[in-house]
Short mmCIF file of C-alpha atoms and ligand atoms in Angstrom, two decimals:
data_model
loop_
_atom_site.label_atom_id
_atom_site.label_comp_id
_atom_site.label_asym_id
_atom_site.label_seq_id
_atom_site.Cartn_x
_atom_site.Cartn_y
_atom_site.Cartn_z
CA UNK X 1123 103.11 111.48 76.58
CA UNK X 1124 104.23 110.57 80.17
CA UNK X 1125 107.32 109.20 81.36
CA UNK X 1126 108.37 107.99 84.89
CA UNK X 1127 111.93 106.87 85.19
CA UNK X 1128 112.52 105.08 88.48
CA UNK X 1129 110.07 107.38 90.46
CA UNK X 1130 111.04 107.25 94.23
CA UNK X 1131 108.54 108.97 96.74
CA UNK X 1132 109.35 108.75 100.16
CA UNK X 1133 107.57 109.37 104.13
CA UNK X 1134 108.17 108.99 107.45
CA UNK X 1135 110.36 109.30 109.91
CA UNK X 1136 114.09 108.64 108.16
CA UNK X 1137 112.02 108.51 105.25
CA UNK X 1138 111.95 105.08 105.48
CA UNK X 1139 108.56 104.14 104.20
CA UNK X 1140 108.64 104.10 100.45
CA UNK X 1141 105.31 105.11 98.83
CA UNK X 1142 106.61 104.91 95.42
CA UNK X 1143 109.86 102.91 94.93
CA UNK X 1144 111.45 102.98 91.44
CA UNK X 1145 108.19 102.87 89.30
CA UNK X 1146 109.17 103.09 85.51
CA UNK X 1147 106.39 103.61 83.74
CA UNK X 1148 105.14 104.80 79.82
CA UNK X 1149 101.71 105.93 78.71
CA UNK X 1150 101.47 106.52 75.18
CA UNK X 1151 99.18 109.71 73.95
CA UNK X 1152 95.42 108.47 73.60
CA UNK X 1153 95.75 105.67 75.79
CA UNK X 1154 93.65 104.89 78.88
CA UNK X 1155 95.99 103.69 81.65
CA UNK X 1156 94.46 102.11 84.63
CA UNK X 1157 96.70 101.64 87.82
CA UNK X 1158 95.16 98.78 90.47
CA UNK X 1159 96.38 97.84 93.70
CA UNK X 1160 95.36 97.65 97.20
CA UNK X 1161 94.80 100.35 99.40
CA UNK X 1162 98.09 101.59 100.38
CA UNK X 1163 99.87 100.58 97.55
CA UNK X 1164 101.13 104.04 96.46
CA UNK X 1165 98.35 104.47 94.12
CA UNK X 1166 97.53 108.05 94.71
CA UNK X 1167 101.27 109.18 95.62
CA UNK X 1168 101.39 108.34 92.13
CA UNK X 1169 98.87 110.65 90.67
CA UNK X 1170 100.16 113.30 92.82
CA UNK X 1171 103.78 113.27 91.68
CA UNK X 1172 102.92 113.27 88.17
CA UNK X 1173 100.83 116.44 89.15
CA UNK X 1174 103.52 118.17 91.14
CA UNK X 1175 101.95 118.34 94.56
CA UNK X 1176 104.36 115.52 96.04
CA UNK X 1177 107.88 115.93 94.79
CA UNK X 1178 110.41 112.98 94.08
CA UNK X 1179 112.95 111.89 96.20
CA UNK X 1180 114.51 110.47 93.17
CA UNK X 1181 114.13 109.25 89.69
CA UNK X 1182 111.90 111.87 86.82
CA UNK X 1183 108.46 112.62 85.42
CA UNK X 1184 108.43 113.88 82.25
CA UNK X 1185 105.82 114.77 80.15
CA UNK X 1186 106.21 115.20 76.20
CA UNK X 1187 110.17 114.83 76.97
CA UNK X 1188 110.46 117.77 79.21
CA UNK X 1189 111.13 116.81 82.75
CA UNK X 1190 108.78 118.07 85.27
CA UNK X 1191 111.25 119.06 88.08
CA UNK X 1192 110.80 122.55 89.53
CA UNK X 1193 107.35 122.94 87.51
CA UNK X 1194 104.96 124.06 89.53
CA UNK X 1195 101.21 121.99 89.33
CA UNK X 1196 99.06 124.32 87.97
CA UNK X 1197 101.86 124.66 84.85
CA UNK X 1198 102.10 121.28 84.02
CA UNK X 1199 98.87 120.75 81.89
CA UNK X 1200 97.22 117.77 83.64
CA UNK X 1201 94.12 117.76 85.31
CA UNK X 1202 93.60 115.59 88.48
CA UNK X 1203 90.01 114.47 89.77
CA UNK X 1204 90.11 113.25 93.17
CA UNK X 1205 88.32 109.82 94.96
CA UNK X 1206 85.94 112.55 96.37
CA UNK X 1207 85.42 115.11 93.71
CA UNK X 1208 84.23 117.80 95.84
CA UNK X 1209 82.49 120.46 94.07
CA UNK X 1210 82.37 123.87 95.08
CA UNK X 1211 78.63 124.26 97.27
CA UNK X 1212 78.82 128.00 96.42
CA UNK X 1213 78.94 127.63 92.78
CA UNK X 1214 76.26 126.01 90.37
CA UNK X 1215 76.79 123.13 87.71
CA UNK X 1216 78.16 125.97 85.83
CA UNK X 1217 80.72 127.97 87.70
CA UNK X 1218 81.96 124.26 89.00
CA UNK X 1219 83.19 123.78 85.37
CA UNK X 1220 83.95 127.07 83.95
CA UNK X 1221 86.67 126.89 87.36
CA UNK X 1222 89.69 126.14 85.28
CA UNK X 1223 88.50 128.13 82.67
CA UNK X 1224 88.70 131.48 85.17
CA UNK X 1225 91.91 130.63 86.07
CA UNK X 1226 93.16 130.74 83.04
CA UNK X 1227 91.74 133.96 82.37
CA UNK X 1228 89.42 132.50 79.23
CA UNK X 1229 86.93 135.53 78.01
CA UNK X 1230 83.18 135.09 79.04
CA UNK X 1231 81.98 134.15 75.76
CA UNK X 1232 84.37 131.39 75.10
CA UNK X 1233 83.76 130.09 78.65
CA UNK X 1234 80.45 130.08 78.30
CA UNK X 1235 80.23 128.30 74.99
CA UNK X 1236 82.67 125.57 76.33
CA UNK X 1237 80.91 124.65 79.71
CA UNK X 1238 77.57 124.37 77.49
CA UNK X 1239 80.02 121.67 75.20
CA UNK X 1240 81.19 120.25 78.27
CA UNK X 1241 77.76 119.44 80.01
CA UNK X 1242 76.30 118.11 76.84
CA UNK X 1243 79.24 115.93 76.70
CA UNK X 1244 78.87 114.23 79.93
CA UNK X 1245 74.93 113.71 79.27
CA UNK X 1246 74.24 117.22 80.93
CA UNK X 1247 72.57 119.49 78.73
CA UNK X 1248 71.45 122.48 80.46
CA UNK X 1249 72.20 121.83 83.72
CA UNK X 1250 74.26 125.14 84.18
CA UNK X 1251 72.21 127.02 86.68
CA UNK X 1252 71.29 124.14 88.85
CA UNK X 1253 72.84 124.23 92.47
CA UNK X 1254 75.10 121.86 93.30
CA UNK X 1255 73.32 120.44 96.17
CA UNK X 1256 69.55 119.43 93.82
CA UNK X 1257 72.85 117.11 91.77
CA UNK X 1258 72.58 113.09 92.77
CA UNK X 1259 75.65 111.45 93.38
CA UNK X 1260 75.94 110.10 89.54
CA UNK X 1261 75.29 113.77 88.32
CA UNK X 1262 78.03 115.45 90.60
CA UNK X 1263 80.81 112.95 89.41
CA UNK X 1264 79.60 114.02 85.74
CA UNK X 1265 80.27 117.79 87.04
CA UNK X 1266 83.67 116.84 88.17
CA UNK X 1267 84.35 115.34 85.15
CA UNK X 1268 83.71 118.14 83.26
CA UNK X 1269 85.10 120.21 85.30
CA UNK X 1270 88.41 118.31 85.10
CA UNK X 1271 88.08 118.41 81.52
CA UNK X 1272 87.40 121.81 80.39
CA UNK X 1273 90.89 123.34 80.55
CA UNK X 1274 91.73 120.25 78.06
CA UNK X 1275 94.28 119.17 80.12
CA UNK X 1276 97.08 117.09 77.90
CA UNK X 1277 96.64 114.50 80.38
CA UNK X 1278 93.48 113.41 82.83
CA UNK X 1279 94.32 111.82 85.84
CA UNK X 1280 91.40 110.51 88.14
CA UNK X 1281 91.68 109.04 91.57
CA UNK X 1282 89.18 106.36 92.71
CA UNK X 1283 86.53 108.08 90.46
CA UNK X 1284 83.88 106.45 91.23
CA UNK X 1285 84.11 105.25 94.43
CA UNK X 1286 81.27 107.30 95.63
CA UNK X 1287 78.84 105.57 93.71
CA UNK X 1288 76.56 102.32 93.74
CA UNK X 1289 77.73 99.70 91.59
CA UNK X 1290 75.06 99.75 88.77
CA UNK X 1291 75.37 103.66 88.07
CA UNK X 1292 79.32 102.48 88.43
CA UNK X 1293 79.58 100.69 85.84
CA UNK X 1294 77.59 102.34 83.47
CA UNK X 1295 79.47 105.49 84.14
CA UNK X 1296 82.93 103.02 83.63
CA UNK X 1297 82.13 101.93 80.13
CA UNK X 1298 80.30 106.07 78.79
CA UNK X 1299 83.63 107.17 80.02
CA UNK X 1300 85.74 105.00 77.98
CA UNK X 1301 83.90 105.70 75.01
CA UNK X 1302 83.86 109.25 75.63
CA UNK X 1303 87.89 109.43 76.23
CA UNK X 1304 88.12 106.85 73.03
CA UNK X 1305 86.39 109.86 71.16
CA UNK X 1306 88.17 112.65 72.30
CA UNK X 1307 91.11 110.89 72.05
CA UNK X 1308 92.38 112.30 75.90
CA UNK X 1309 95.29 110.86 77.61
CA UNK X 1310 94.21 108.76 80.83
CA UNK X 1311 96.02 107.40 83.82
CA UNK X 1312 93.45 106.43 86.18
CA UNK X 1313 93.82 104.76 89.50
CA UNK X 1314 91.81 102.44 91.52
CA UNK X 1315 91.17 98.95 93.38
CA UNK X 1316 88.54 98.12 91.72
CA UNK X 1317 89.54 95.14 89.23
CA UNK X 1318 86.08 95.70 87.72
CA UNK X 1319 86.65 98.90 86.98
CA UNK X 1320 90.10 98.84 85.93
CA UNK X 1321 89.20 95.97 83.75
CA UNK X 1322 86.46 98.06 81.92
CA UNK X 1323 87.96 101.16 81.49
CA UNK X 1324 91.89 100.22 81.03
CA UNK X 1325 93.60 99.95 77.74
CA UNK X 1326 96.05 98.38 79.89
CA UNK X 1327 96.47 97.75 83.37
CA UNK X 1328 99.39 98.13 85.48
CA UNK X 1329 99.16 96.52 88.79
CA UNK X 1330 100.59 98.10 91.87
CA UNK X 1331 101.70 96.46 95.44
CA UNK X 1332 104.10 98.03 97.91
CA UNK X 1333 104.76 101.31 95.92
CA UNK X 1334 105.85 98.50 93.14
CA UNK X 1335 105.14 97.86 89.40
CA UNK X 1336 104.07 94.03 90.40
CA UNK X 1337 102.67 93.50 86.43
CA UNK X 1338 101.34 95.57 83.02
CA UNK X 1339 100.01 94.18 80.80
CA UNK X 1340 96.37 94.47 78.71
CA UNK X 1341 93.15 93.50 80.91
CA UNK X 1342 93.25 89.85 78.94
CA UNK X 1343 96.79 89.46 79.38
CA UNK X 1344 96.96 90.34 82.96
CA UNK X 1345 93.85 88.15 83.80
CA UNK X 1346 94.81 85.02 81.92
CA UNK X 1347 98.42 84.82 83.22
CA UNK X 1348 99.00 86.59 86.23
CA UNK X 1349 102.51 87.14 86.98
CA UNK X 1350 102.71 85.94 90.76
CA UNK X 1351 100.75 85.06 93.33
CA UNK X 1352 100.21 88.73 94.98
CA UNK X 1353 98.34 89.49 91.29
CA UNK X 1354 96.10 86.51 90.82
CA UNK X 1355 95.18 86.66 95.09
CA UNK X 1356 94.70 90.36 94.10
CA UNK X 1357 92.54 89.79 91.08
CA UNK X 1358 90.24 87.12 93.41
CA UNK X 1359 91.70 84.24 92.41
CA UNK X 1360 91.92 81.67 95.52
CA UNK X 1361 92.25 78.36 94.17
CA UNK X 1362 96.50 78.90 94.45
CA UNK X 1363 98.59 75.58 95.74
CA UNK X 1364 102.30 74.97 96.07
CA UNK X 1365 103.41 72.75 93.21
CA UNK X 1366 106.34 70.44 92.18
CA UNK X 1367 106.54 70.23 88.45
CA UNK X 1368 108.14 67.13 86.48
CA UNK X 1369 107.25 66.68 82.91
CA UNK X 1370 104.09 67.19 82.14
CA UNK X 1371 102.42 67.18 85.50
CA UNK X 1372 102.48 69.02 89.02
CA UNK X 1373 102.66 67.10 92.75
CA UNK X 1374 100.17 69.35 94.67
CA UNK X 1375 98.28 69.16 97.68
CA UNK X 1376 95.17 68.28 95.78
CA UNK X 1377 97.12 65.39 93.39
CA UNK X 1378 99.20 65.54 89.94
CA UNK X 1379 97.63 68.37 87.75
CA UNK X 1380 98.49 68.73 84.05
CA UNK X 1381 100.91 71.64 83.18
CA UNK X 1382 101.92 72.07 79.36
CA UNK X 1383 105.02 70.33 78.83
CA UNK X 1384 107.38 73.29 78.37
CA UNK X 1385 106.94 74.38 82.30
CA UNK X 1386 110.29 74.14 84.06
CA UNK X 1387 110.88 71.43 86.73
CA UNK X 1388 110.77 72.26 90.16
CA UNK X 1389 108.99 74.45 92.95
CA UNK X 1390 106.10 76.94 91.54
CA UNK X 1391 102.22 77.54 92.69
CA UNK X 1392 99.27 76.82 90.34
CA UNK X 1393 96.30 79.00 89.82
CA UNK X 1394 93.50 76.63 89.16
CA UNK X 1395 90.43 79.00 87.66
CA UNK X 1396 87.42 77.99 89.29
CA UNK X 1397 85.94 77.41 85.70
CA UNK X 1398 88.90 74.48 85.71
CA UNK X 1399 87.66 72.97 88.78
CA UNK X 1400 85.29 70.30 87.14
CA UNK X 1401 82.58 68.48 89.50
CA UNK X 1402 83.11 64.20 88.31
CA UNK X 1403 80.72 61.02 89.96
CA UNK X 1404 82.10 60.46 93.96
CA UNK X 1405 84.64 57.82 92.92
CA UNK X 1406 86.41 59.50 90.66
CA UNK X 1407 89.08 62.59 91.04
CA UNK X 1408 89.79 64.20 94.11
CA UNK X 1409 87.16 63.11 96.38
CA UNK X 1410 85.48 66.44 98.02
CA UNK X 1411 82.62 67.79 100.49
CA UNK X 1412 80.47 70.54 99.37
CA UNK X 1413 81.30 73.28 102.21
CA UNK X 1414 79.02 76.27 100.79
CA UNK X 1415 77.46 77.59 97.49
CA UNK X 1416 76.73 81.46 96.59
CA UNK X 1417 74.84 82.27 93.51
CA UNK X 1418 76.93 84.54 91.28
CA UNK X 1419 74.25 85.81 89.00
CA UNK X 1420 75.85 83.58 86.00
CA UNK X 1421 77.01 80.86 87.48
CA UNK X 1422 77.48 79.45 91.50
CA UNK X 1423 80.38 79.65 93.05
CA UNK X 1424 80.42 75.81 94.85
CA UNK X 1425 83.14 75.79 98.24
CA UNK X 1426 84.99 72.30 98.12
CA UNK X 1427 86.77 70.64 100.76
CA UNK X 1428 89.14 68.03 100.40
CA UNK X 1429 88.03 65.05 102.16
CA UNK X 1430 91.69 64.21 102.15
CA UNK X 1431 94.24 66.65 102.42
CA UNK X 1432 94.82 70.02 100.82
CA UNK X 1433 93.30 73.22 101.28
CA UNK X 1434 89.67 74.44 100.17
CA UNK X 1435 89.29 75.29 96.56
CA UNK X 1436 86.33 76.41 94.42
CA UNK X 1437 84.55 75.44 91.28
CA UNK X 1438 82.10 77.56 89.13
CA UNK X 1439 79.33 75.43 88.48
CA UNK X 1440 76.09 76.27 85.48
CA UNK X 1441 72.98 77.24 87.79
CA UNK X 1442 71.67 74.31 86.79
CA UNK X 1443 73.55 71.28 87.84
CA UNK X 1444 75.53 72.99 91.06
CA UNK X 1445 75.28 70.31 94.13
CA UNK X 1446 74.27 71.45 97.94
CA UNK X 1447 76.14 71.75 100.52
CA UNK X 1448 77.16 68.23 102.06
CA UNK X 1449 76.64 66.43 98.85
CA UNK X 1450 80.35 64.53 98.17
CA UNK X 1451 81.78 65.35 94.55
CA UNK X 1452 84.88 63.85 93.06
CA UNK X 1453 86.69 66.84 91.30
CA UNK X 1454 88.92 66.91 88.31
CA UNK X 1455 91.18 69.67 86.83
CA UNK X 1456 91.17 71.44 82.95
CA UNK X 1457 94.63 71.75 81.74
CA UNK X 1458 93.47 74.90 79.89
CA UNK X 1459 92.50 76.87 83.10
CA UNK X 1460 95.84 76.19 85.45
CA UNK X 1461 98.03 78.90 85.16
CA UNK X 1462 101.53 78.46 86.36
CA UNK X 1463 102.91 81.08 88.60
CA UNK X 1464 106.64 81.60 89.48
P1 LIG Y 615 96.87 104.31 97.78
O1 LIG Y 615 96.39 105.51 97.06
O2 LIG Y 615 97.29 103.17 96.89
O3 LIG Y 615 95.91 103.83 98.83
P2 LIG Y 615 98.86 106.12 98.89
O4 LIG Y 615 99.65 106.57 97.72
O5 LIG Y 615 97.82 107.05 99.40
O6 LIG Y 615 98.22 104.68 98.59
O7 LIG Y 615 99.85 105.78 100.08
C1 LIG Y 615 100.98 104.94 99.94
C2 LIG Y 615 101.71 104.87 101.26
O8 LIG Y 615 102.26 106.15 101.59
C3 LIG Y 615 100.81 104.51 102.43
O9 LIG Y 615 101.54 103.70 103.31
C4 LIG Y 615 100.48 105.85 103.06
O10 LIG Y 615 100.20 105.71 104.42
C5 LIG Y 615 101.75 106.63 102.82
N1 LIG Y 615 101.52 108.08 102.67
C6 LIG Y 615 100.80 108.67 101.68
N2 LIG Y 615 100.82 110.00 101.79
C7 LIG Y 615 101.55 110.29 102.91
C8 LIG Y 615 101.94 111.50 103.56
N3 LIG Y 615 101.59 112.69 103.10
N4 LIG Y 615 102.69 111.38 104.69
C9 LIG Y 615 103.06 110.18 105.15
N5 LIG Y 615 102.78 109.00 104.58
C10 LIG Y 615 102.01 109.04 103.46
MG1 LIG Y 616 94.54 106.52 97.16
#
């Protein structure tokens, strides 16, 4: 469906600043694409190149083979819903998604008869005539939706969707979404850096640092092995030490850890998942200090410090048995949750 071959965006003075910096990317017909990365990461450049409102300094979009230079935006077939989907104040729920529709000249009747579909399809039946302004902030993203869809664009695009909104109605919104583009089978390349949402809504996730592809992969695969250090500090993974690997085990600042045996020799970091991070009796393991504790909802999050050396690290601990802070802890590490980054 869409094809980027070494997509180069440049800005600045000398256009030296690289927004988008050889990005070669696929996304397959049906699938729901989800690109994550910091702010600044080239993100929405992006969206706006496949669209045709920032043009390439090099490289090609293409879209069903046919490469996009010289086509204009509003001939290109993809629909684009912005971080802030402003709706038009002067129009109702209505006229906000019959928009498209107008532009492309679509009789009354027909209109009509689709913006009904559309509404009912994003869980607003009848809401036609209401004013924009009587919409809560849930209902107005819904609005933009179907605005976005109604010209059944070959491919939806959607920038920071739902940034706008407060995390419950978020995530509810995430996971109706993906069932609704499941079941009409639309194209999605979505962008955001939220690794929640990404997570929920993605098919697979392609993460995004410096105007750089820094990993795709599925949500599992990218959140079980990480491909460098950028991605698992991205994903909120802090527990991350230098390592030297000889078989079967890792020198690191908090003692020899277990790799499998197949990891090559030499300099690498190790992820340690805080699940890994197992609290042992005082005398055992790596003897720790419990710094702080949050309460996760599922589990605590338990701060160690080394009484030692090395820096802090963090275990995930069952509600139940988490210690306070001060208590000492010995610490040993799972095998199964250290991940071994290049
Ligand atoms: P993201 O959406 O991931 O936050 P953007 O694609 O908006 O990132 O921006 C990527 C980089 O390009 C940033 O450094 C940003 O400042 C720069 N940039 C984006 N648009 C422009 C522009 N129109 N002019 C100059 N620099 C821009
Ligand atoms: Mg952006």
């Amino acid at each position: 469906m869409l094809n980027l071959d070494q997509a180069t965006v440049r800005f600045g003075r000398h256009r030296a600043l690289r927004a988008l910096d050889g990005v070669t990317l696929d996304v397959a017909a049906h699938d729901i694409v989800c690109v994550l990365g910091p702010s600044g990461s080239g993100k929405s450049t992006l969206l706006r190149a496949v669209a045709g409102l920032t043009l390439l300094d090099s490289g090609r979009v293409l879209l069903e083979g046919h490469d996009q230079q010289g086509v204009p935006p509003h001939r290109r077939g993809v629909g684009l819903m912005f971080q802030d989907h402003q709706l038009f104040p002067q129009h109702d729920a209505g006229g906000n998604v019959a928009f498209g529709l107008r532009m492309h000249g679509t009789p009354r009747r027909e209109r009509d008869a689709r913006v009904a579909e559309l509404l009912d399809l994003v869980g607003l039946p009848g809401a036609e005539r209401r004013a924009v302004g009587t919409l809560s902030g849930g209902e107005q993203q819904r609005v933009a939706l179907a605005r976005a869809l109604a010209p059944r664009p070959r491919l939806l695009m959607l920038d920071e969707p739902f940034g706008q909104l407060d995390r419950t109605l978020r995530e509810r919104l995430v996971t109706e979404l993906r069932d609704l583009f499941h079941d009409l089978g639309t194209t999605v390349l979505a962008v955001t850096h939220d690794q929640g949402e990404a997570f929920a809504l993605a098919d697979r996730v392609v993460v995004m640092a410096d105007g750089r592809i820094a990993q795709t992969g599925s949500p599992l695969d990218v959140w079980r092995h990480p491909a460098d250090t950028f991605v698992a500090r991205f994903l909120g993974f802090d527990n991350i030490v230098p390592a030297t690997v000889t078989t079967g085990a890792a020198a690191t600042p908090w003692g020899k850890l277990p790799v499998p045996e197949s990891t090559p020799h030499g300099a690498c970091h190790l992820l340690v998942r805080p699940a890994g991070v197992r609290l042992v009796p005082a005398d055992q393991g790596l003897a720790c200090t419990v710094a702080a504790r949050t309460f996760r909802g599922t589990h605590v999050a338990v701060r160690l410090r080394p009484t030692t050396e090395g820096p802090p690290l963090e275990a995930a601990c069952a509600l139940r048995d988490a210690p306070g802070p001060g208590d000492t802890v010995g610490v040993a590490f799972d095998e199964q949750d250290i991940v071994v980054l290049p």
